Tab-separated table of C-alpha atoms in Angstrom:
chain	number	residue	atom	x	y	z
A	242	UNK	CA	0.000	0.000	0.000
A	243	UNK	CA	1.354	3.328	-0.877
A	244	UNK	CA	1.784	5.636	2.142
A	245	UNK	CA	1.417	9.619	1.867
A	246	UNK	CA	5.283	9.521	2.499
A	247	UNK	CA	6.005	7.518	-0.568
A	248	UNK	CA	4.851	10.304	-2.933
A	249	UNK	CA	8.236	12.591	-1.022
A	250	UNK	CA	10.093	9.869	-2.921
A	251	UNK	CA	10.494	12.084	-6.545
A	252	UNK	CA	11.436	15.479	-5.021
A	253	UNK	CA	13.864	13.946	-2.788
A	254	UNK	CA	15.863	12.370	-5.563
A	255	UNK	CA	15.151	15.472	-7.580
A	256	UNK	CA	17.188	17.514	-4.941
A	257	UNK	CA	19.341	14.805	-4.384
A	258	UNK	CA	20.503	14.934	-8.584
A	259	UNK	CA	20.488	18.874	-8.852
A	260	UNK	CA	21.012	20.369	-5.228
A	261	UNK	CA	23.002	17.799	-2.993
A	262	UNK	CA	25.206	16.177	-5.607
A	263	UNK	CA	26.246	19.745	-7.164
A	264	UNK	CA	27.181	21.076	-3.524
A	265	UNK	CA	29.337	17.950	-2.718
A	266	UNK	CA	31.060	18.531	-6.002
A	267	UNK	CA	31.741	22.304	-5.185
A	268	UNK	CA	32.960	21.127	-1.573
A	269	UNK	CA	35.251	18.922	-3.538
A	270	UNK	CA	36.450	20.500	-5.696
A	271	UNK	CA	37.205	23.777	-3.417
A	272	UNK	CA	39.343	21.318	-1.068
A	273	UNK	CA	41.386	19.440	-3.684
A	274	UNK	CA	44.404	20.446	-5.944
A	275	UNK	CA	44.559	19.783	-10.141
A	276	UNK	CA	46.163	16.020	-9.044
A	277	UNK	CA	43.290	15.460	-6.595
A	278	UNK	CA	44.960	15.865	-3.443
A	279	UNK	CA	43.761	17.676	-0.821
A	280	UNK	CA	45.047	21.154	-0.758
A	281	UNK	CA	44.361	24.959	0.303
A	282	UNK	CA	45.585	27.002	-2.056
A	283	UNK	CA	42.453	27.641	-3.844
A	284	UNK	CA	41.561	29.298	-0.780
A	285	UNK	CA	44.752	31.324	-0.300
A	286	UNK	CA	44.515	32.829	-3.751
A	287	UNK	CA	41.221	34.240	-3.309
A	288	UNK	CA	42.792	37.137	-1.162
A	289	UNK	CA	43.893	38.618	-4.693
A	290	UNK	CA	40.003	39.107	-5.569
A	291	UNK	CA	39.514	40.753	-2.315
A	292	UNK	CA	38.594	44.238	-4.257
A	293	UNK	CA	35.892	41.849	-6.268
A	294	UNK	CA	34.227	40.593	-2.620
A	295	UNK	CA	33.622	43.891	-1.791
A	296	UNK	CA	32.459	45.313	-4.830
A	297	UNK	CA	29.743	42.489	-5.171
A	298	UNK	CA	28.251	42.741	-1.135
A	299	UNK	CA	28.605	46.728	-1.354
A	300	UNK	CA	26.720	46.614	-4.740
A	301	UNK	CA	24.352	43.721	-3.573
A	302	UNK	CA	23.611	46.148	-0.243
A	303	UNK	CA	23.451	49.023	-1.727
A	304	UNK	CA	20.651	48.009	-4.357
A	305	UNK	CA	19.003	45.766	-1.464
A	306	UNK	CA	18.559	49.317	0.188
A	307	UNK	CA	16.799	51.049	-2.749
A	308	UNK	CA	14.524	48.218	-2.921
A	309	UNK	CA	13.525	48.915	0.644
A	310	UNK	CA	13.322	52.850	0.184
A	311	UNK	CA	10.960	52.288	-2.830
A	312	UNK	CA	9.647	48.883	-2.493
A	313	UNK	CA	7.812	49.747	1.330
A	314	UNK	CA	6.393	52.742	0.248
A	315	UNK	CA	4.218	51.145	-2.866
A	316	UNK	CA	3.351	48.026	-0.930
A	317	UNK	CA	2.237	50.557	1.720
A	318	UNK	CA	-0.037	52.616	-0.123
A	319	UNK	CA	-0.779	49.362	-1.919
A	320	UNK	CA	-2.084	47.351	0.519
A	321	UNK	CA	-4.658	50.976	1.398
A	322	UNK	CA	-6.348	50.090	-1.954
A	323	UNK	CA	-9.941	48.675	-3.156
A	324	UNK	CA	-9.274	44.970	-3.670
A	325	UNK	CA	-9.623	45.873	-8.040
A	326	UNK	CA	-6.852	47.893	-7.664
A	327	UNK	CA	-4.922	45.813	-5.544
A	328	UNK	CA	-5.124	43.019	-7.939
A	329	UNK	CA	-4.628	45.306	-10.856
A	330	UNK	CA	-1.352	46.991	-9.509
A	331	UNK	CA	-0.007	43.360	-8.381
A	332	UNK	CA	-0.270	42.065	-12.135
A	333	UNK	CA	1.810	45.106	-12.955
A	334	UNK	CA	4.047	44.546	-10.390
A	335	UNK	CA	4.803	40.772	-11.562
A	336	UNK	CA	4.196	41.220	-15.708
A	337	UNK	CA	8.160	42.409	-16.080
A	338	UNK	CA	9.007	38.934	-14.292
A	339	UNK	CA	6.786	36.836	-16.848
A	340	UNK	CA	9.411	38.232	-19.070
A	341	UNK	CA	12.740	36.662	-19.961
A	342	UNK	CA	15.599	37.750	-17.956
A	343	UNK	CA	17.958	38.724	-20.379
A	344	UNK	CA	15.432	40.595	-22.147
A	345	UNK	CA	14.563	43.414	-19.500
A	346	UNK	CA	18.605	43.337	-19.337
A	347	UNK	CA	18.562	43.977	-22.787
A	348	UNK	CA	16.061	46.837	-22.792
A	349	UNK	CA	17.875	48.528	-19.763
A	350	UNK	CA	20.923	48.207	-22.480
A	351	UNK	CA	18.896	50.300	-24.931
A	352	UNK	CA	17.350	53.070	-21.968
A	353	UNK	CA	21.323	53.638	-21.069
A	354	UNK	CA	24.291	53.298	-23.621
A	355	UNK	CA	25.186	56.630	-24.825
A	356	UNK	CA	22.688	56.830	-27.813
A	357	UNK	CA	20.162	55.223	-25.986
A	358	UNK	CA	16.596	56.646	-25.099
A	359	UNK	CA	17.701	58.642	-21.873
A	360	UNK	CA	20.141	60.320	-23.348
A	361	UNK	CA	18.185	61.010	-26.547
A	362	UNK	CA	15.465	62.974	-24.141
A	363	UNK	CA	17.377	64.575	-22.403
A	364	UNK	CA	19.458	66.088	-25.386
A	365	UNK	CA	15.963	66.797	-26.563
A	366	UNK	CA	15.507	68.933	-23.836
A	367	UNK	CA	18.815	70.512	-24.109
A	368	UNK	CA	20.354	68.632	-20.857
A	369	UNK	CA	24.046	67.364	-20.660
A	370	UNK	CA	23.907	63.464	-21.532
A	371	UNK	CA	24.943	60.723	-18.821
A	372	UNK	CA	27.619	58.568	-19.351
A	373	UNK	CA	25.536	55.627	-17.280
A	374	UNK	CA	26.079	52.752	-19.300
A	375	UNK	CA	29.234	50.361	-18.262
A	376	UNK	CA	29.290	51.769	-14.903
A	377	UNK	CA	28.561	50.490	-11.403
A	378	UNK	CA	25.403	52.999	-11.754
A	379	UNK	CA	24.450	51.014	-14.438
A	380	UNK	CA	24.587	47.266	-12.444
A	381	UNK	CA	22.558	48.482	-9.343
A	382	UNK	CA	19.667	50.241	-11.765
A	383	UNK	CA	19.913	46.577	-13.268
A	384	UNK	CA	19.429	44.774	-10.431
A	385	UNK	CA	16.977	47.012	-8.726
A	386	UNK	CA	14.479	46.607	-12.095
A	387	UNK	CA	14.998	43.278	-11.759
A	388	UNK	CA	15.052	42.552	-8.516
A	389	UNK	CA	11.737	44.952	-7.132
A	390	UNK	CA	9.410	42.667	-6.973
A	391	UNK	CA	10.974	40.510	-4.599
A	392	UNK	CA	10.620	43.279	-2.100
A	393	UNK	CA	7.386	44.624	-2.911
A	394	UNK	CA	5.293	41.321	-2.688
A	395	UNK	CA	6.590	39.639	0.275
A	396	UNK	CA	5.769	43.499	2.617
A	397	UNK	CA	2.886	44.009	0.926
A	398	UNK	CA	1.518	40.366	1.420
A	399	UNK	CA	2.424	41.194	5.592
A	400	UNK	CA	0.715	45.076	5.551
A	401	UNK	CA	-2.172	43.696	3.347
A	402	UNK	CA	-3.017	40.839	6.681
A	403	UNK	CA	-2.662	43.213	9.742
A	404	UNK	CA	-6.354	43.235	10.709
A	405	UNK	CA	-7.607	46.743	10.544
A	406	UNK	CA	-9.363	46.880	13.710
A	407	UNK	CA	-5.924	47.485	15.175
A	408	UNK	CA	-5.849	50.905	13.150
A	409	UNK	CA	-8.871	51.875	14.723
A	410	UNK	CA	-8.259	50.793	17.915
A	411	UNK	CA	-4.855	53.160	17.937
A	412	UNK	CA	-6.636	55.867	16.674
A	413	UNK	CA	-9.203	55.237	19.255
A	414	UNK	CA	-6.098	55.357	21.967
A	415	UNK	CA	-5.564	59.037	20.301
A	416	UNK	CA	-2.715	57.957	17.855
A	417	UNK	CA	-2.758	59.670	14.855
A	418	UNK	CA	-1.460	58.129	11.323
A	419	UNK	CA	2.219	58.627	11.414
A	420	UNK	CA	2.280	56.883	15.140
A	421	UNK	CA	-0.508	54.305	13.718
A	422	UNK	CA	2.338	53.403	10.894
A	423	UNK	CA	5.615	53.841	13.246
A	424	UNK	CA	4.239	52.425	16.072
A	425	UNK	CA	1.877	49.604	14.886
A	426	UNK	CA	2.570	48.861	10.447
A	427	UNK	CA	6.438	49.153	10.264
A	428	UNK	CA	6.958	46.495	13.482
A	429	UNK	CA	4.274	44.345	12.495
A	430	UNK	CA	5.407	44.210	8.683
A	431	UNK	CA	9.133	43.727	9.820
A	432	UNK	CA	9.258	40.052	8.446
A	433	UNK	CA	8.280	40.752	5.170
A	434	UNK	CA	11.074	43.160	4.853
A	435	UNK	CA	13.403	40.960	5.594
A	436	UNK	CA	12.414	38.167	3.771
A	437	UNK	CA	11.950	41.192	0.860
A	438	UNK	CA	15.701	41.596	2.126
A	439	UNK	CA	16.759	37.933	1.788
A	440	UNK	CA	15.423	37.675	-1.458
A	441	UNK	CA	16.783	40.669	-3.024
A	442	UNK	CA	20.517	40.388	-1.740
A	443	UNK	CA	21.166	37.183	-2.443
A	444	UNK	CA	20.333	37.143	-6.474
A	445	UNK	CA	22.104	40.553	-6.397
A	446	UNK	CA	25.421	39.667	-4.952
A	447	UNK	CA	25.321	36.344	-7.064
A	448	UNK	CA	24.181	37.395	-10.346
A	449	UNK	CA	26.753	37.895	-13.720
A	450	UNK	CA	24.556	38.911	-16.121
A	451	UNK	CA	23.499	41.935	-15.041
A	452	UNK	CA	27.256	43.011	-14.538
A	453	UNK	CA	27.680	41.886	-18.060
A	454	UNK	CA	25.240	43.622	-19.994
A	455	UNK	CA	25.107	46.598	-17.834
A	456	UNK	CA	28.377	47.038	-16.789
A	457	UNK	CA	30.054	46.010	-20.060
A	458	UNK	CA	32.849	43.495	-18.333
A	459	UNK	CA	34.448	46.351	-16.830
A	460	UNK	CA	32.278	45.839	-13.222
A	461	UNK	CA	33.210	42.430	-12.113
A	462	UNK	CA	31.633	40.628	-9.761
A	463	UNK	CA	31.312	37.684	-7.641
A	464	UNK	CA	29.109	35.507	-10.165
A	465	UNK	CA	31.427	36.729	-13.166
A	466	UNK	CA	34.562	35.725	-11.608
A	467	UNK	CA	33.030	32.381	-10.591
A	468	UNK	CA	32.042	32.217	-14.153
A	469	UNK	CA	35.415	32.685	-15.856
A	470	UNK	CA	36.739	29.920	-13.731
A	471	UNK	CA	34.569	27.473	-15.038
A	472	UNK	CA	34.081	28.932	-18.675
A	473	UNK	CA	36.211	31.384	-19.357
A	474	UNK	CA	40.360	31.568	-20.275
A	475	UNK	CA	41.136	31.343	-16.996
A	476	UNK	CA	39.750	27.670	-16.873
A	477	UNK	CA	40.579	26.793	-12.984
A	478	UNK	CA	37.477	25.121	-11.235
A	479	UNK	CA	39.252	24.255	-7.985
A	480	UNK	CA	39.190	28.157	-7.633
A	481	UNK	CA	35.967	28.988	-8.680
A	482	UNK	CA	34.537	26.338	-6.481
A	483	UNK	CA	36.832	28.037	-3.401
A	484	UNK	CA	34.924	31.163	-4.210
A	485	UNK	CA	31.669	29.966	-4.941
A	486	UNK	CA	31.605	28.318	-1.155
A	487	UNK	CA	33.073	30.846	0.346
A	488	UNK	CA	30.397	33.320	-0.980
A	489	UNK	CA	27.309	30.521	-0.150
A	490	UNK	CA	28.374	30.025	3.723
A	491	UNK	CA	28.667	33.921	3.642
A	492	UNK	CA	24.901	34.198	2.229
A	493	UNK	CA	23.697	31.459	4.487
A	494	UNK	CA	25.412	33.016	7.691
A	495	UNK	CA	23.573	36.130	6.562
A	496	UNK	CA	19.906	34.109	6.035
A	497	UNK	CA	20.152	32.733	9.553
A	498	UNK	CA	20.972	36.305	11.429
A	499	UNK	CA	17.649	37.697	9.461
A	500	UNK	CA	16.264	34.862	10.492
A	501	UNK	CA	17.003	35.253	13.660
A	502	UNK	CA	16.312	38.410	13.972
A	503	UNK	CA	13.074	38.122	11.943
A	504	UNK	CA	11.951	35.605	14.906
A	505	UNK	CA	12.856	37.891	17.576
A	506	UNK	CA	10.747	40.798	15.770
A	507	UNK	CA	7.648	38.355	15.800
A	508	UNK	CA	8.195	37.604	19.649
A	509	UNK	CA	8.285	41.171	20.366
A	510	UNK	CA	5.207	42.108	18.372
A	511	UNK	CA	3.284	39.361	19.481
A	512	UNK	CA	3.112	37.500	16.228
């Protein structure tokens, strides 16, 4: 007889093929030399692409950020909508991501090079053009475009559940909005914004492509230099699987102190 556990059986050898075997791999390949002994020096080069590191988690945080400033904000005033135009805006919100990735690179590629459509208006308008394209500018417009929805929907999915009765029972109390939002909205939609902030930062201090396109191989980042290691001239997998662990324990160190903190946000709020 077939138990309710048996039909587990397919996903767990689905993330046993593409998730646990991969990782092992990486581990493997991090900790062993061209011969296949175990060595370190994989690990002991990667102080050379120190400069890279940073670039990709200041990048990553800095466009996490944006995505915070404007991301709250619309799933605020969101979530204060009919239910039409709720549903309406949130179809908006998620038609660029039923679009292929590369193409909303692309376009961004066409908005910013030098003849592009920015710089077109504004020499319409008879204002200086930008040199945006190929910059760091460029990458973190990139990945906030791409990477805005993953902060709007998980803080407006939180703000749209409070139950209203709380409003009105601070206003009641004599609070008036901007207390109602400090005090009672911005604690109680807390883990929403940091799973927003989870899912944001960890695409953005991963991805290549964006770097690519937008920064025209002169921004390099983490997932670029991992990439050349495994496709590129400098063909040296040991080394991009040093890096590529390196930069996952970093990420999942980071998961579990939002976590953490997340939890400790819900105790205090009475979640």
């Amino acid at each position: 007889m077939i138990k309710p556990k048996h039909f587990s059986i397919p996903y767990i050898i689905w993330m046993g093929i593409f998730v646990v075997a991969p990782i092992i791999l990486v581990i493997v390949y991090a900790f062993t030399a061209s011969d296949g002994n175990l060595s370190f020096d994989s690990f002991s080069a990667m102080g050379s692409f120190a400069s890279v590191f940073a670039r990709s988690f200041w990048l990553a945080f800095l466009s996490t950020v944006i995505c915070v400033i404007i991301g709250y904000p619309v799933a605020y005033i969101l979530s204060g909508e009919r239910q039409r135009t709720q549903r309406l805006m949130i179809m908006l919100i998620m038609l660029p991501m039923w679009m292929n990735f590369l193409l909303r690179t692309y376009a961004w590629m066409s908005i910013l090079e030098n003849t592009g459509l920015l710089n077109r208006l504004l020499g319409f308008v008879g204002l200086p053009q930008l040199q945006i394209i190929n910059t760091q500018a460029a990458v973190v417009i990139g990945m906030v475009y791409n990477f805005l929805p993953f902060m709007v929907l998980p803080i407006y999915s939180v703000i749209v559940k409070i139950d209203r009765s709380l409003y009105e029972a601070a206003q009641d109390l004599g609070a008036d909005s901007m207390s109602v939002f400090l005090k009672l909205v911005v604690p109680m939609s807390l883990p929403g914004v940091l799973s927003g902030i989870m899912m944001v930062f960890v695409p953005a201090v991963s991805t290549f492509v964006i770097s690519q396109l937008l920064g025209g191989g002169k921004v390099m980042l983490l997932g670029d230099l991992i990439e050349m290691q495994f496709l590129g001239t400098a063909y040296n997998p040991h080394l991009g699987s040093a890096i590529a662990l390196v930069m996952m324990v970093i990420v999942i160190a980071f998961m579990y102190v939002m976590n953490r903190f997340g939890e400790g946000e819900e105790k205090a709020v009475g979640l």
